[in-house]
Short mmCIF file of C-alpha atoms and ligand atoms in Angstrom, two decimals:
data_model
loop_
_atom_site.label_atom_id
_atom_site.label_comp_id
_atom_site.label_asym_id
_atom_site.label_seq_id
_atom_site.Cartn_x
_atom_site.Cartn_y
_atom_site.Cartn_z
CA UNK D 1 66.69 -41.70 -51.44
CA UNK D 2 67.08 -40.67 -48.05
CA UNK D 3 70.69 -40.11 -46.82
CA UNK D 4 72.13 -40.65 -43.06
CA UNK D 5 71.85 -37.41 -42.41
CA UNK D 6 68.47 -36.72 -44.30
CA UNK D 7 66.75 -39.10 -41.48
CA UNK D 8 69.18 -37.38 -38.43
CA UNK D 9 67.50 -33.90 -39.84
CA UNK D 10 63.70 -35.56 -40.00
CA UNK D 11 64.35 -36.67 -36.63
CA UNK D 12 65.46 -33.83 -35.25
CA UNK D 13 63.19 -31.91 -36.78
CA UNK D 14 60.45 -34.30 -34.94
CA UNK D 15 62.01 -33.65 -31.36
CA UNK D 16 61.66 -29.80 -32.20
CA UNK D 17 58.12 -30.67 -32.83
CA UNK D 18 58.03 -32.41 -29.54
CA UNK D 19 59.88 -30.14 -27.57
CA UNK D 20 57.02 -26.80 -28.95
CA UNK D 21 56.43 -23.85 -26.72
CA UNK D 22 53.45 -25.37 -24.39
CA UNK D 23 54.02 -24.75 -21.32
CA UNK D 24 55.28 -28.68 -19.30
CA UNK D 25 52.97 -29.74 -16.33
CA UNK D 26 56.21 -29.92 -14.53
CA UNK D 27 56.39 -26.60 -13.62
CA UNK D 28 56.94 -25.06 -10.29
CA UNK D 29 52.83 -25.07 -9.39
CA UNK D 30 53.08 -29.02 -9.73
CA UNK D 31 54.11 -30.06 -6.45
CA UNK D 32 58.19 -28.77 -6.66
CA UNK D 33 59.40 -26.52 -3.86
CA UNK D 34 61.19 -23.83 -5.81
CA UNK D 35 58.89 -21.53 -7.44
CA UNK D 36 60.29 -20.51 -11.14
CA UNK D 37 61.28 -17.22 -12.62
CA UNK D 38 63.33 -16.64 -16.12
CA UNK D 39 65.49 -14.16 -16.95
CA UNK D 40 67.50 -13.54 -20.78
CA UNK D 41 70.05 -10.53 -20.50
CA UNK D 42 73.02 -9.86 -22.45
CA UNK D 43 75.76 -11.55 -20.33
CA UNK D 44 78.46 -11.25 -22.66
CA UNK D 45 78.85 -9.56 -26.35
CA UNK D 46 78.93 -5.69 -27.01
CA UNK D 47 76.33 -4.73 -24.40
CA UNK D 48 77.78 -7.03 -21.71
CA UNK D 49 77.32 -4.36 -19.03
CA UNK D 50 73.62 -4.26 -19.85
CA UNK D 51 72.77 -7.55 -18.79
CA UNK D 52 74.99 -7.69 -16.36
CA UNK D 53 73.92 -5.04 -14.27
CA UNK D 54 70.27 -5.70 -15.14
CA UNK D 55 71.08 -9.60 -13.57
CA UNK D 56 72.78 -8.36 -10.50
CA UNK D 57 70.24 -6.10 -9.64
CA UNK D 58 67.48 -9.05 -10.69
CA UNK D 59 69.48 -11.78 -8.43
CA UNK D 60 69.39 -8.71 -5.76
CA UNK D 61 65.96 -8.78 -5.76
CA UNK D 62 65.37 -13.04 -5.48
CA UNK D 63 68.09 -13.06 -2.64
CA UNK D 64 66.13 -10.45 -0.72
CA UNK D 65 62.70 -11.73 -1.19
CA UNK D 66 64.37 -15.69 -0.69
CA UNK D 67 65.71 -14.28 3.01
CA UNK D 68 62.21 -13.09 3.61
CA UNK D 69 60.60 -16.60 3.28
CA UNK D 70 60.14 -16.71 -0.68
CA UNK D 71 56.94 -16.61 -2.58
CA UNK D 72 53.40 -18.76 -1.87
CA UNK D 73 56.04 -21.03 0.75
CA UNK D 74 58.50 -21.34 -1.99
CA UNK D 75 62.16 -20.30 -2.33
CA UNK D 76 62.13 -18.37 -5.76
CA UNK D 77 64.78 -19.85 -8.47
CA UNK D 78 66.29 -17.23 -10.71
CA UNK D 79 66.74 -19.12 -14.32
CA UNK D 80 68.99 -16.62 -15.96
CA UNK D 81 70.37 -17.31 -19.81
CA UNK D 82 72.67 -15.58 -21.77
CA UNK D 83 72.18 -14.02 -25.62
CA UNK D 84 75.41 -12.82 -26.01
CA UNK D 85 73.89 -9.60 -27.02
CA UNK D 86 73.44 -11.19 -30.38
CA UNK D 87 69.65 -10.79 -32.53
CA UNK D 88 68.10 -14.55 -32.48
CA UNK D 89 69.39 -15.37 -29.72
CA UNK D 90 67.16 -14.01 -27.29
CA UNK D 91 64.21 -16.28 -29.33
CA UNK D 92 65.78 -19.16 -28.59
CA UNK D 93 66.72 -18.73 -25.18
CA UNK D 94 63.20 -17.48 -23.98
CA UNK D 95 61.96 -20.49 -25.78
CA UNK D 96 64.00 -23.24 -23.82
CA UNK D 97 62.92 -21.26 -20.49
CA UNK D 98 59.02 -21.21 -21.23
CA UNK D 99 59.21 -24.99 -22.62
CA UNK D 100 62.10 -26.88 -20.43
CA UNK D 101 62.24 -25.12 -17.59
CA UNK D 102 58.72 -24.10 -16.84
CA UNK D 103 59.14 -21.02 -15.71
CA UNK D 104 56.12 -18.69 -14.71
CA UNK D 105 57.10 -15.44 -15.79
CA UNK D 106 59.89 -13.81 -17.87
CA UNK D 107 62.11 -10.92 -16.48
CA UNK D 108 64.00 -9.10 -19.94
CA UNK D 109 65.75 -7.27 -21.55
CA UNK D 110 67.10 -4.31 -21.32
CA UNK D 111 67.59 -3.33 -25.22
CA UNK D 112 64.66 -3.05 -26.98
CA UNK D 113 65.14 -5.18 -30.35
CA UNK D 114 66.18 -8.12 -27.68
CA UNK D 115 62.39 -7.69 -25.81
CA UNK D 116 60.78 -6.99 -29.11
CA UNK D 117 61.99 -10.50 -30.34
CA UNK D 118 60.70 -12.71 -26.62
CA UNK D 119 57.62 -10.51 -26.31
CA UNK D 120 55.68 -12.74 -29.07
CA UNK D 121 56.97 -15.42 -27.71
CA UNK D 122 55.61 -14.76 -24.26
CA UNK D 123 52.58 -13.72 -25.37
CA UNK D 124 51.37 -16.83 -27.47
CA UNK D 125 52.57 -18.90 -24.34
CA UNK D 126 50.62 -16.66 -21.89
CA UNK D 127 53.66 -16.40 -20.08
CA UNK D 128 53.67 -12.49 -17.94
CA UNK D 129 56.91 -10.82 -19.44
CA UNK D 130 58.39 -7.45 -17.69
CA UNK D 131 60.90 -5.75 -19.52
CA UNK D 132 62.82 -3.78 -16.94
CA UNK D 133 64.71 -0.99 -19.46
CA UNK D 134 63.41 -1.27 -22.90
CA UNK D 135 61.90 1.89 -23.54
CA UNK D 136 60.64 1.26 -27.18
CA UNK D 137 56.42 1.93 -27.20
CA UNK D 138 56.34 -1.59 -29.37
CA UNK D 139 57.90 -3.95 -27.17
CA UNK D 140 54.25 -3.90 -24.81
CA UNK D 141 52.24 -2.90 -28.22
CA UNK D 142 53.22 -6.82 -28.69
CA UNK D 143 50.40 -7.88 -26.37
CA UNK D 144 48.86 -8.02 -22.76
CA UNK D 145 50.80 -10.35 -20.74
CA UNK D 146 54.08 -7.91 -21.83
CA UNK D 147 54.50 -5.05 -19.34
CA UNK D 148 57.67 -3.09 -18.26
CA UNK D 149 58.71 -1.03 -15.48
CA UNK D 150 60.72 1.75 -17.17
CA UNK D 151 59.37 5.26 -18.79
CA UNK D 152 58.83 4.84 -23.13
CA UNK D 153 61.00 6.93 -25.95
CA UNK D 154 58.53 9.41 -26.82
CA UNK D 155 59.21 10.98 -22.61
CA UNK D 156 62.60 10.25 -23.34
CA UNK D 157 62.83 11.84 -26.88
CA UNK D 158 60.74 14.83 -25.51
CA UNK D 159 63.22 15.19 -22.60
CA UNK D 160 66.46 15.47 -24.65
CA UNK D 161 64.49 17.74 -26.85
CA UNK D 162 63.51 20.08 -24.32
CA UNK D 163 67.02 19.94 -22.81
CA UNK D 164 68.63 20.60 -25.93
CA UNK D 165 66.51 23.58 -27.06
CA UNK D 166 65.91 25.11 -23.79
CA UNK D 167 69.44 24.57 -21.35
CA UNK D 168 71.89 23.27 -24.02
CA UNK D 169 70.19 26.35 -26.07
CA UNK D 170 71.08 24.88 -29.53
CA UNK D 171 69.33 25.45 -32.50
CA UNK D 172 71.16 23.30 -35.34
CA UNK D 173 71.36 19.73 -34.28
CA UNK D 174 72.49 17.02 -35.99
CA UNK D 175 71.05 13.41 -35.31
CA UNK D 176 73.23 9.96 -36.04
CA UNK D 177 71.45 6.74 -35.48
CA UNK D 178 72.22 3.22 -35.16
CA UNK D 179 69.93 2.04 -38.04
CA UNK D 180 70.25 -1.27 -36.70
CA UNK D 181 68.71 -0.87 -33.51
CA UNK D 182 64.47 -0.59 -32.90
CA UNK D 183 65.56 1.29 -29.41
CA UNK D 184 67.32 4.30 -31.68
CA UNK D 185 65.27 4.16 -34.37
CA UNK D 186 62.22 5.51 -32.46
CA UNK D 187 64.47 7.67 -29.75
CA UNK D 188 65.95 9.75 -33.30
CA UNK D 189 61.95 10.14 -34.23
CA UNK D 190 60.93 11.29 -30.77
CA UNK D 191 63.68 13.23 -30.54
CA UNK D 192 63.42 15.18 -33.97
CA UNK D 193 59.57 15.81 -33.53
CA UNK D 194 60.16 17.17 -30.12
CA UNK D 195 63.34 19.40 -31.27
CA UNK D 196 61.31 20.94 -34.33
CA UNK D 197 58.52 21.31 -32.43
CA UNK D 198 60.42 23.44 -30.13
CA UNK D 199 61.79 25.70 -32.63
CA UNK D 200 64.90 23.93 -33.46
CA UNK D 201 66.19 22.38 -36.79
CA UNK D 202 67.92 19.17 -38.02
CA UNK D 203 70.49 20.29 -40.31
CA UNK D 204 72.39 16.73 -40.69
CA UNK D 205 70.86 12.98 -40.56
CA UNK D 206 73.53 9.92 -40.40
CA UNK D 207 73.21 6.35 -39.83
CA UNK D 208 74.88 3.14 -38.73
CA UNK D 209 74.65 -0.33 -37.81
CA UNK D 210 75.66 -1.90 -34.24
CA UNK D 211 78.81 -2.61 -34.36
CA UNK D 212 80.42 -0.83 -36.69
CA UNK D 213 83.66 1.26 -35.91
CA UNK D 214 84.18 3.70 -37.87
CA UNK D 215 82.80 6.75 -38.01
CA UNK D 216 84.66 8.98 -39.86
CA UNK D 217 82.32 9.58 -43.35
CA UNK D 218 79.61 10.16 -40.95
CA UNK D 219 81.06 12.57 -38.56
CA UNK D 220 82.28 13.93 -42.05
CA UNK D 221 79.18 15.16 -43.68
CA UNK D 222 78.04 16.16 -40.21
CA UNK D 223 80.97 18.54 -39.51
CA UNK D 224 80.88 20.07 -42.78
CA UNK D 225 76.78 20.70 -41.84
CA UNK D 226 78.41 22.87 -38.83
CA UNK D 227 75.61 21.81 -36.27
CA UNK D 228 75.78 23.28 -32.54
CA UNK D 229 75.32 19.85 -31.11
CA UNK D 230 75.09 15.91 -32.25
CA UNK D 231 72.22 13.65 -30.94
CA UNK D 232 73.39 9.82 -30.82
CA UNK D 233 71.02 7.89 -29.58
CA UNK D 234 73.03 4.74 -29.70
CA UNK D 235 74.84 2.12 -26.89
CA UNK D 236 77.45 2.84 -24.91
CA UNK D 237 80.00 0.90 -27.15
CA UNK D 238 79.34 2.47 -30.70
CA UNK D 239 78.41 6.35 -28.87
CA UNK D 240 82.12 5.78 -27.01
CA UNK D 241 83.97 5.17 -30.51
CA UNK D 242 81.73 8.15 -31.79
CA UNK D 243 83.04 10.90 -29.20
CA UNK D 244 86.05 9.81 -29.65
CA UNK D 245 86.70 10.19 -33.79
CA UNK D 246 84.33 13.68 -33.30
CA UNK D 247 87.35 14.96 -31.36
CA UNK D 248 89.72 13.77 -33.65
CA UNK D 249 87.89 15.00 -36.27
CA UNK D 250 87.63 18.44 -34.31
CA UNK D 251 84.28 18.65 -33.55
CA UNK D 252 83.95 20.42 -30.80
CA UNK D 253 80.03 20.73 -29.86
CA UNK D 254 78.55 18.81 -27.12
CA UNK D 255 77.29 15.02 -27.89
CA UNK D 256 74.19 13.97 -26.33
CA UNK D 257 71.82 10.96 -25.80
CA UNK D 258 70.09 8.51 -24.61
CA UNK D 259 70.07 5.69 -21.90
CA UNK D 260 71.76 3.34 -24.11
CA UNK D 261 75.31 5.43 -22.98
CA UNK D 262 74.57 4.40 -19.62
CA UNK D 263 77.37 1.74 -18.43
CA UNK D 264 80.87 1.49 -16.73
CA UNK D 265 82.65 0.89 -20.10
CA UNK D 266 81.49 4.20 -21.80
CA UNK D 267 84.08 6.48 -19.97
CA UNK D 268 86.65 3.70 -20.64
CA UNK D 269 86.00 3.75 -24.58
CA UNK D 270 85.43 7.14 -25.56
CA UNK D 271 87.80 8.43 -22.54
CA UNK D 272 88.43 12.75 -22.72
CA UNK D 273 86.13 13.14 -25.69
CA UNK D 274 82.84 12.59 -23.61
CA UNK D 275 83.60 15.58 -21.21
CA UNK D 276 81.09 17.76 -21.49
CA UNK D 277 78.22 15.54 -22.90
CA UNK D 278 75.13 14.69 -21.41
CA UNK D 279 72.36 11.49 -21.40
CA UNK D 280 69.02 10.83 -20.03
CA UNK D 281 68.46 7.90 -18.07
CA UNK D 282 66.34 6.57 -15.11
CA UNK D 283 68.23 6.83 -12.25
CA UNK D 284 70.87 8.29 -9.99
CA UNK D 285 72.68 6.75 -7.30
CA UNK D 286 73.60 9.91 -5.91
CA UNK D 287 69.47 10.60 -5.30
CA UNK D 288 69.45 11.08 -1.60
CA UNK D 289 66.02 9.25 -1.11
CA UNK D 290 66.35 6.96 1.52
CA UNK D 291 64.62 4.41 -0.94
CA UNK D 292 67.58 4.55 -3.36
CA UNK D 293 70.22 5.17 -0.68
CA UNK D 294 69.14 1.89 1.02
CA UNK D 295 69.13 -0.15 -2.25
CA UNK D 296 72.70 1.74 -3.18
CA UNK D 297 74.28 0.27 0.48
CA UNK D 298 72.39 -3.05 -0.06
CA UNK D 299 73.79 -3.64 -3.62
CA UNK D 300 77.43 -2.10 -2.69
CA UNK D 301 77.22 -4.63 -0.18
CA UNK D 302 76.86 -7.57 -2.57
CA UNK D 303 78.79 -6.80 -5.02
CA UNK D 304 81.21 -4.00 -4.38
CA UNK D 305 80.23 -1.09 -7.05
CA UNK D 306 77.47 1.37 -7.27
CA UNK D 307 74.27 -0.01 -8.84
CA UNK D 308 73.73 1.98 -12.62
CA UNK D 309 70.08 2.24 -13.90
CA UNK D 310 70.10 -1.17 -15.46
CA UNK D 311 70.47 -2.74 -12.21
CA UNK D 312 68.02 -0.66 -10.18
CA UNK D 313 65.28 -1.37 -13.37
CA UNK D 314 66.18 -5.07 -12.67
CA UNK D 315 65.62 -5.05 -8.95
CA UNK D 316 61.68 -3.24 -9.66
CA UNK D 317 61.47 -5.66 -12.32
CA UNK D 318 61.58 -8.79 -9.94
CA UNK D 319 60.53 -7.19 -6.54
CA UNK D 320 57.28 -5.67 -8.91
CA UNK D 321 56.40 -9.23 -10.26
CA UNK D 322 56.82 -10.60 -6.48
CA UNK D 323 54.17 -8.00 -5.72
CA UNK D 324 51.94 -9.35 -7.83
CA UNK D 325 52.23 -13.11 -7.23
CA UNK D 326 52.23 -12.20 -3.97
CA UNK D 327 48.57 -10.49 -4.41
CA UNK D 328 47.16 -13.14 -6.22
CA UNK D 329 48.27 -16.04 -4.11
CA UNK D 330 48.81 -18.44 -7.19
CA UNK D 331 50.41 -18.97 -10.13
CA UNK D 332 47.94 -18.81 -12.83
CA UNK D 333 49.34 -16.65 -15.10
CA UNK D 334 45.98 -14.66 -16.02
CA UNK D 335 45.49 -14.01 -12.49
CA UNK D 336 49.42 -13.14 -12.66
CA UNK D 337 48.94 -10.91 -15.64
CA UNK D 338 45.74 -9.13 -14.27
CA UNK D 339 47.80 -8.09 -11.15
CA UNK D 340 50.60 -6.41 -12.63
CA UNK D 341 48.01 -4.39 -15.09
CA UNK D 342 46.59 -2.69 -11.77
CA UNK D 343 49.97 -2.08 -10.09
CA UNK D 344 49.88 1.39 -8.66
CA UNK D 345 52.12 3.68 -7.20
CA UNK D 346 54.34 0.30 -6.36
CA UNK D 347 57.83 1.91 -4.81
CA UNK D 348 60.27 1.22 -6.92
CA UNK D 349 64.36 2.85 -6.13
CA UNK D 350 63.65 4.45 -9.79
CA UNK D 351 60.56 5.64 -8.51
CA UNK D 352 56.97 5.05 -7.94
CA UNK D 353 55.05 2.34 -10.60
CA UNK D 354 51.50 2.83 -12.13
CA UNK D 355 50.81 0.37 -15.01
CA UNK D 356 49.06 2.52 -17.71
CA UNK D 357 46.37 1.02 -20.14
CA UNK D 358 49.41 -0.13 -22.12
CA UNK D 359 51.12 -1.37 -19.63
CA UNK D 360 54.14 0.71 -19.67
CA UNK D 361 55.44 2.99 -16.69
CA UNK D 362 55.17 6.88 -16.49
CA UNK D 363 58.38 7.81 -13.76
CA UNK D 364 60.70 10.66 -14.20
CA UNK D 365 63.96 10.99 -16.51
CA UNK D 366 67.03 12.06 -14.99
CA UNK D 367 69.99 13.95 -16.89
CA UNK D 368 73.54 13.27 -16.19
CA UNK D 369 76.81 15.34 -17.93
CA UNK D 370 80.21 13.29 -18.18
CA UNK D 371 82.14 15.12 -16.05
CA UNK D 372 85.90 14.74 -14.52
CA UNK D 373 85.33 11.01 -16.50
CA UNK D 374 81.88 10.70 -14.01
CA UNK D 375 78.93 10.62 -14.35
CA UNK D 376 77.08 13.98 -12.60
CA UNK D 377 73.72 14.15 -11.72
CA UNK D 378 72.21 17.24 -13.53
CA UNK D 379 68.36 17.24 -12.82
CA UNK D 380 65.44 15.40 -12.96
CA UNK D 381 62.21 15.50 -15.50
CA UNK D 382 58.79 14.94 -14.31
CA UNK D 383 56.35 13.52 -16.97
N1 LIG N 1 66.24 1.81 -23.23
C1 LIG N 1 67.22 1.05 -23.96
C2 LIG N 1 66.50 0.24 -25.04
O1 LIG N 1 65.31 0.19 -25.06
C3 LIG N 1 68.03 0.14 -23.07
C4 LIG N 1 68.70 0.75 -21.88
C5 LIG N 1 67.98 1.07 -20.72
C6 LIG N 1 70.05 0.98 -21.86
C7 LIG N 1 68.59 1.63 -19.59
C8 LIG N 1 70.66 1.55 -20.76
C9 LIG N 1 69.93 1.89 -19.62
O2 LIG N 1 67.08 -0.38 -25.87
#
């Protein structure tokens, strides 16, 4: 026999039924005057600064192309939702925007595993999705209405390699990764190949899982391996707590990584112990191209702080989708999708945009070294 709650479940399982992915009618092409754009970032949680840079430089965007008259003789609405930064949560989120809200097309994320978990969903619902930082090759492997704007983790592996080997000049490297995360996962297998390929070895391998904090068996084993230098490519959180029981530890050789160490709270976490180390990311604010100077003054101006990678990726993420709504004169979301495949050489501040048969970006890396409890601009890699 059926219980209260047995018939509250049925029935709620029947609204879930009701409520499925398909896109409403009610959208923004039927007759309203905003025109509809979702976003799901990591407002809050362990990468916090993630999606909040990513959003600011997003909202940036809208606000810019809203005081220029909109899109198609709408004002463009920016539907942004929070996953706390926590897996399953990005599912659901992307859902509710596709099937309440109607929106047209999905801006997100910036960690890999988050995209990697919306892109399916965008996909079945032909919804156009642009991830603006993921850098994992599967997160656009997922389909063809899932493009982003950023460079993929085999450029990004090859870079650090190459840096490593060639300026760093090291030759035993040990690699910890964050076993946990799809976004370190490949960067420690792009990295390794391109390191050994170069002439260098792997002399230590550790692992662990997003959010741990401690590292201390870890840096253990790899002290006692005596590499010349440590690849983490982790987030900023976990790599900050990482520097900082190395030192304690006594390890003195230089730390290095990947984008994911790119935010405001790294130097705040791992304080003295990340002097000397060095990332790769997408872009500098201290590039003197008038392009990224102008979007530096225009986001200072807004929000009072200098605009990180995240947020510039955000701000070609929007103004690149805007582009090609703005081609097609319409909404339909093939039409949508088929213009950003052929964007080419669209200006973005983290450089020029050519969609590639997979529909990812190829733009230059840049280095930066943690210096004076900065970040320093180093030099820049060309594909
Ligand atoms: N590339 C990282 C990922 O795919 C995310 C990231 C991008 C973090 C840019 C910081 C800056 O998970």
């Amino acid at each position: 026999m059926k219980t209260w709650h047995g018939h509250f479940l049925a029935a709620l399982a029947a609204g879930l039924f009701l409520t499925g992915c398909n896109k409403p009618p009610t959208g923004s092409d039927a007759g309203s005057d905003t025109l509809k754009i979702g976003e799901f970032a990591s407002l809050t949680g362990s990468e916090a600064t993630f999606g909040q840079s990513s959003h600011k430089g997003t909202q940036l965007a809208i606000d810019e192309l809203n005081a220029g008259g909109g899109l198609l003789g709408k004002k463009i609405q920016l539907l942004t939702e929070d996953n706390q930064s926590q897996a399953g949560q990005s599912a659901t989120v992307v859902r509710k925007l596709i099937s309440s809200d109607g929106v047209e097309a999905i801006l997100g994320e910036v960690a890999s595993s988050r995209s990697l978990e919306a892109a399916p969903i965008c996909q079945q619902n032909k919804i156009p999705m642009i991830s603006p930082s993921s850098t994992n090759p599967k997160v656009t492997e997922t389909g063809d209405y899932i493009f982003r704007v950023c460079f993929i983790d085999p450029f990004q592996g090859t870079v650090m390699a190459n840096f490593a080997r060639k300026t760093l000049k090291l030759q035993n490297v040990a690699v910890l990764t964050d076993v946990k995360s799809d976004y370190s996962l490949g960067l420690a297998k792009f990295f390794k190949a391109g390191f050994t390929a170069g002439g260098g070895k792997i002399i230590a391998e550790q692992n662990y899982s997003g959010g741990d904090k401690d590292f201390n068996a870890q840096l253990t084993s790899i002290k006692a391996a005596n590499p010349d230098g440590i690849f983490v490519p982790g987030y900023y959180t976990e790599v900050g707590l990482i520097a900082l029981q190395a030192k304690q530890l006594g390890i003195a050789v230089p730390i290095f990584g990947g984008d994911g160490w790119e935010s405001s709270s790294l130097v705040p976490i791992g304080g003295a112990a990340l002097e000397g180390d060095y990332f790769s990311t997408h872009f500098s604010p201290q590039d003197t191209s008038p392009a990224v100077q102008n979007f530096v003054k225009g986001y200072k101006a807004k929000y009072n702080e200098t605009p990180d990678a995240m947020a510039a990726l955000g701000y070609d993420s929007a103004m690149m989708l805007a582009e090609s709504i703005k081609k097609t004169s319409s909404t339909d979301a093939v039409k949508i999708r088929d213009a950003l495949a052929a964007e080419k050489d669209f200006p973005g501040v983290t450089g020029n945009i050519t969609m590639d048969a997979n529909r990812n970006a190829s733009k230059p890396a840049v280095i930066l070294e943690i210096k004076d409890g900065k970040f320093q601009y180093v030099e820049t890699v060309s594909p």
